[in-house]
Amino acid sequence: MPLFQPTAIFRGVEHITPQYLKENGITALILDVDNTLTGHGSQVLPEKVAEWIKTMKQAGIGLVIASNNFEKRVAPFAQRIGLRHCSFCCKPSPFGIARARKHIGVSKESVALVGDQIFTDALGANLYGITMLLVEPMYRNETWSLRLKRVLEAPILKKYYEKGGKLL
């Protein structure tokens, strides 16, 4: 698998189903925060994401947050939604992702990383050797550096779709 290529792309986290995870041998998810679970810098969890987390927990899917953001940003959010977390993960480095996986105690084969960025989340998951579920960003009110990354991501996404990848 190419280093920047996601395993699958979803319209948003709420489109990832327990059935999809079961069919692919995934029992736990490592979750990015900004533009994946909520807006960039927000402490508010959208209702559709709250329902999705409830569904995942009821299905027995392990969940943990892994964010590049600092503890003061991530801890209150994780606590509010009842999930363990790892902050300052330094993705795409696989070390923070490994820390998060150890929090939920599953094998690399049964965990996937869910995030919205190719150069941090997808690269980090692929370097660590786990499934990567890319989600479309929740919002487009991004900084200039993120907008630049989105432009650079376009050829990678194009290749994904040319090879038969679908938006789920």
C-alpha positions as YAML, in Angstrom:
chain: A
units: angstrom
residues:
- id: 1
  name: MET
  ca: [0.00, 0.00, 0.00]
- id: 2
  name: PRO
  ca: [1.41, 3.39, -0.92]
- id: 3
  name: LEU
  ca: [2.29, 5.47, 2.12]
- id: 4
  name: PHE
  ca: [-0.25, 8.24, 1.51]
- id: 5
  name: GLN
  ca: [-3.16, 6.09, 0.34]
- id: 6
  name: PRO
  ca: [-6.17, 5.52, 2.63]
- id: 7
  name: THR
  ca: [-7.73, 2.07, 2.89]
- id: 8
  name: ALA
  ca: [-11.20, 3.59, 2.44]
- id: 9
  name: ILE
  ca: [-12.80, 7.04, 2.31]
- id: 10
  name: PHE
  ca: [-16.05, 7.93, 4.08]
- id: 11
  name: ARG
  ca: [-18.29, 11.00, 3.86]
- id: 12
  name: GLY
  ca: [-17.89, 11.39, 7.64]
- id: 13
  name: VAL
  ca: [-17.38, 9.28, 10.75]
- id: 14
  name: GLU
  ca: [-21.11, 8.63, 10.99]
- id: 15
  name: HIS
  ca: [-20.88, 6.67, 7.71]
- id: 16
  name: ILE
  ca: [-18.46, 4.13, 9.23]
- id: 17
  name: THR
  ca: [-20.69, 1.28, 10.39]
- id: 18
  name: PRO
  ca: [-20.16, -1.58, 12.83]
- id: 19
  name: GLN
  ca: [-20.98, -3.90, 9.91]
- id: 20
  name: TYR
  ca: [-18.16, -2.43, 7.78]
- id: 21
  name: LEU
  ca: [-15.74, -2.77, 10.68]
- id: 22
  name: LYS
  ca: [-16.78, -6.37, 11.40]
- id: 23
  name: GLU
  ca: [-16.45, -7.33, 7.72]
- id: 24
  name: ASN
  ca: [-12.90, -5.95, 7.78]
- id: 25
  name: GLY
  ca: [-11.81, -7.48, 11.10]
- id: 26
  name: ILE
  ca: [-11.67, -4.13, 12.92]
- id: 27
  name: THR
  ca: [-12.61, -4.12, 16.60]
- id: 28
  name: ALA
  ca: [-11.22, -0.71, 17.62]
- id: 29
  name: LEU
  ca: [-10.77, 2.79, 16.22]
- id: 30
  name: ILE
  ca: [-8.14, 5.43, 16.89]
- id: 31
  name: LEU
  ca: [-9.89, 8.75, 16.28]
- id: 32
  name: ASP
  ca: [-8.54, 12.13, 15.25]
- id: 33
  name: VAL
  ca: [-10.44, 15.12, 16.69]
- id: 34
  name: ASP
  ca: [-10.28, 18.29, 14.60]
- id: 35
  name: ASN
  ca: [-12.45, 18.13, 11.47]
- id: 36
  name: THR
  ca: [-13.05, 14.43, 12.15]
- id: 37
  name: LEU
  ca: [-15.20, 14.38, 15.31]
- id: 38
  name: THR
  ca: [-15.82, 18.13, 15.65]
- id: 39
  name: GLY
  ca: [-14.83, 21.45, 14.15]
- id: 40
  name: HIS
  ca: [-11.25, 22.66, 14.41]
- id: 41
  name: GLY
  ca: [-10.66, 23.82, 18.00]
- id: 42
  name: SER
  ca: [-14.26, 23.13, 19.06]
- id: 43
  name: GLN
  ca: [-15.27, 21.47, 22.33]
- id: 44
  name: VAL
  ca: [-18.79, 20.74, 21.01]
- id: 45
  name: LEU
  ca: [-19.61, 17.27, 19.71]
- id: 46
  name: PRO
  ca: [-22.21, 17.34, 16.91]
- id: 47
  name: GLU
  ca: [-25.31, 15.25, 17.66]
- id: 48
  name: LYS
  ca: [-24.75, 12.93, 14.67]
- id: 49
  name: VAL
  ca: [-21.24, 12.15, 15.95]
- id: 50
  name: ALA
  ca: [-22.52, 11.63, 19.51]
- id: 51
  name: GLU
  ca: [-25.03, 9.09, 18.15]
- id: 52
  name: TRP
  ca: [-22.30, 7.40, 16.12]
- id: 53
  name: ILE
  ca: [-20.06, 7.06, 19.20]
- id: 54
  name: LYS
  ca: [-22.98, 5.56, 21.13]
- id: 55
  name: THR
  ca: [-23.59, 3.08, 18.28]
- id: 56
  name: MET
  ca: [-19.91, 2.10, 18.17]
- id: 57
  name: LYS
  ca: [-19.80, 1.55, 21.95]
- id: 58
  name: GLN
  ca: [-22.99, -0.55, 21.82]
- id: 59
  name: ALA
  ca: [-21.40, -2.65, 19.07]
- id: 60
  name: GLY
  ca: [-18.36, -3.27, 21.28]
- id: 61
  name: ILE
  ca: [-15.97, -1.20, 19.16]
- id: 62
  name: GLY
  ca: [-13.08, 0.17, 21.22]
- id: 63
  name: LEU
  ca: [-12.55, 3.92, 20.80]
- id: 64
  name: VAL
  ca: [-9.62, 6.16, 21.70]
- id: 65
  name: ILE
  ca: [-8.65, 9.65, 20.63]
- id: 66
  name: ALA
  ca: [-5.22, 10.37, 19.14]
- id: 67
  name: SER
  ca: [-4.62, 14.04, 18.38]
- id: 68
  name: ASN
  ca: [-1.61, 16.13, 17.46]
- id: 69
  name: ASN
  ca: [-3.10, 18.89, 19.56]
- id: 70
  name: PHE
  ca: [-2.02, 19.69, 23.11]
- id: 71
  name: GLU
  ca: [-3.41, 18.18, 26.31]
- id: 72
  name: LYS
  ca: [-5.30, 21.37, 27.22]
- id: 73
  name: ARG
  ca: [-7.26, 21.07, 23.95]
- id: 74
  name: VAL
  ca: [-7.76, 17.31, 23.84]
- id: 75
  name: ALA
  ca: [-8.34, 16.28, 27.49]
- id: 76
  name: PRO
  ca: [-11.51, 18.33, 28.14]
- id: 77
  name: PHE
  ca: [-13.03, 17.18, 24.85]
- id: 78
  name: ALA
  ca: [-12.18, 13.50, 25.46]
- id: 79
  name: GLN
  ca: [-13.47, 13.67, 29.02]
- id: 80
  name: ARG
  ca: [-16.71, 15.32, 27.91]
- id: 81
  name: ILE
  ca: [-17.43, 12.49, 25.45]
- id: 82
  name: GLY
  ca: [-16.16, 9.69, 27.68]
- id: 83
  name: LEU
  ca: [-13.14, 8.49, 25.71]
- id: 84
  name: ARG
  ca: [-9.52, 7.89, 26.62]
- id: 85
  name: HIS
  ca: [-7.03, 9.98, 24.71]
- id: 86
  name: CYS
  ca: [-3.45, 10.59, 23.66]
- id: 87
  name: SER
  ca: [-2.50, 14.17, 22.96]
- id: 88
  name: PHE
  ca: [0.54, 15.58, 21.16]
- id: 89
  name: CYS
  ca: [0.81, 12.41, 19.06]
- id: 90
  name: CYS
  ca: [3.07, 14.03, 16.46]
- id: 91
  name: LYS
  ca: [1.40, 12.21, 13.56]
- id: 92
  name: PRO
  ca: [2.59, 11.08, 11.07]
- id: 93
  name: SER
  ca: [5.09, 9.62, 13.52]
- id: 94
  name: PRO
  ca: [3.76, 6.18, 14.48]
- id: 95
  name: PHE
  ca: [4.73, 6.54, 18.16]
- id: 96
  name: GLY
  ca: [1.62, 8.43, 19.29]
- id: 97
  name: ILE
  ca: [-0.57, 6.06, 17.30]
- id: 98
  name: ALA
  ca: [1.13, 3.13, 19.06]
- id: 99
  name: ARG
  ca: [0.42, 4.78, 22.44]
- id: 100
  name: ALA
  ca: [-3.24, 5.15, 21.53]
- id: 101
  name: ARG
  ca: [-3.51, 1.51, 20.39]
- id: 102
  name: LYS
  ca: [-2.04, 0.34, 23.69]
- id: 103
  name: HIS
  ca: [-4.75, 2.28, 25.54]
- id: 104
  name: ILE
  ca: [-7.37, 0.01, 24.02]
- id: 105
  name: GLY
  ca: [-5.26, -3.16, 24.07]
- id: 106
  name: VAL
  ca: [-5.89, -4.56, 20.61]
- id: 107
  name: SER
  ca: [-3.60, -5.93, 17.92]
- id: 108
  name: LYS
  ca: [-2.48, -3.81, 14.98]
- id: 109
  name: GLU
  ca: [-4.49, -6.08, 12.69]
- id: 110
  name: SER
  ca: [-7.77, -5.24, 14.43]
- id: 111
  name: VAL
  ca: [-7.44, -1.45, 14.73]
- id: 112
  name: ALA
  ca: [-7.96, 1.39, 12.25]
- id: 113
  name: LEU
  ca: [-7.11, 5.06, 12.40]
- id: 114
  name: VAL
  ca: [-9.90, 7.49, 11.46]
- id: 115
  name: GLY
  ca: [-8.87, 10.98, 10.39]
- id: 116
  name: ASP
  ca: [-9.33, 13.70, 7.79]
- id: 117
  name: GLN
  ca: [-5.76, 14.41, 6.63]
- id: 118
  name: ILE
  ca: [-3.55, 12.42, 4.30]
- id: 119
  name: PHE
  ca: [-0.17, 13.87, 5.35]
- id: 120
  name: THR
  ca: [-0.71, 13.25, 9.06]
- id: 121
  name: ASP
  ca: [-3.41, 10.58, 9.56]
- id: 122
  name: ALA
  ca: [-3.02, 8.41, 6.44]
- id: 123
  name: LEU
  ca: [0.75, 8.59, 6.43]
- id: 124
  name: GLY
  ca: [0.89, 7.86, 10.17]
- id: 125
  name: ALA
  ca: [-1.44, 4.86, 9.89]
- id: 126
  name: ASN
  ca: [0.49, 3.45, 6.93]
- id: 127
  name: LEU
  ca: [3.87, 3.94, 8.62]
- id: 128
  name: TYR
  ca: [2.49, 2.12, 11.67]
- id: 129
  name: GLY
  ca: [0.99, -0.62, 9.51]
- id: 130
  name: ILE
  ca: [-2.70, -0.27, 10.34]
- id: 131
  name: THR
  ca: [-5.90, 0.30, 8.39]
- id: 132
  name: MET
  ca: [-6.60, 3.92, 7.49]
- id: 133
  name: LEU
  ca: [-10.18, 5.18, 7.21]
- id: 134
  name: LEU
  ca: [-10.11, 8.68, 5.78]
- id: 135
  name: VAL
  ca: [-13.12, 10.92, 6.34]
- id: 136
  name: GLU
  ca: [-13.99, 14.02, 4.42]
- id: 137
  name: PRO
  ca: [-13.32, 17.09, 6.60]
- id: 138
  name: MET
  ca: [-16.38, 18.22, 8.57]
- id: 139
  name: TYR
  ca: [-15.79, 21.90, 7.79]
- id: 140
  name: ARG
  ca: [-13.80, 23.92, 5.28]
- id: 141
  name: ASN
  ca: [-13.05, 26.94, 7.51]
- id: 142
  name: GLU
  ca: [-9.40, 25.97, 7.63]
- id: 143
  name: THR
  ca: [-6.13, 27.82, 8.03]
- id: 144
  name: TRP
  ca: [-4.07, 28.68, 4.96]
- id: 145
  name: SER
  ca: [-1.68, 25.80, 5.75]
- id: 146
  name: LEU
  ca: [-4.54, 23.27, 5.83]
- id: 147
  name: ARG
  ca: [-5.96, 24.67, 2.60]
- id: 148
  name: LEU
  ca: [-2.53, 24.17, 1.02]
- id: 149
  name: LYS
  ca: [-2.43, 20.57, 2.29]
- id: 150
  name: ARG
  ca: [-5.87, 19.96, 0.78]
- id: 151
  name: VAL
  ca: [-4.55, 21.08, -2.62]
- id: 152
  name: LEU
  ca: [-1.57, 18.73, -2.25]
- id: 153
  name: GLU
  ca: [-3.90, 15.88, -1.22]
- id: 154
  name: ALA
  ca: [-5.96, 16.16, -4.43]
- id: 155
  name: PRO
  ca: [-3.66, 14.03, -6.67]
- id: 156
  name: ILE
  ca: [-3.53, 11.29, -4.02]
- id: 157
  name: LEU
  ca: [-7.32, 11.24, -3.76]
- id: 158
  name: LYS
  ca: [-7.60, 11.21, -7.55]
- id: 159
  name: LYS
  ca: [-5.37, 8.13, -7.71]
- id: 160
  name: TYR
  ca: [-7.51, 6.41, -5.03]
- id: 161
  name: TYR
  ca: [-10.65, 6.90, -7.14]
- id: 162
  name: GLU
  ca: [-8.89, 5.96, -10.41]
- id: 163
  name: LYS
  ca: [-7.94, 2.63, -8.85]
- id: 164
  name: GLY
  ca: [-11.60, 1.89, -8.12]
- id: 165
  name: GLY
  ca: [-11.84, 3.37, -4.63]
- id: 166
  name: LYS
  ca: [-15.28, 4.53, -3.60]
- id: 167
  name: LEU
  ca: [-16.65, 7.18, -1.27]
- id: 168
  name: LEU
  ca: [-18.57, 5.27, 1.38]
...
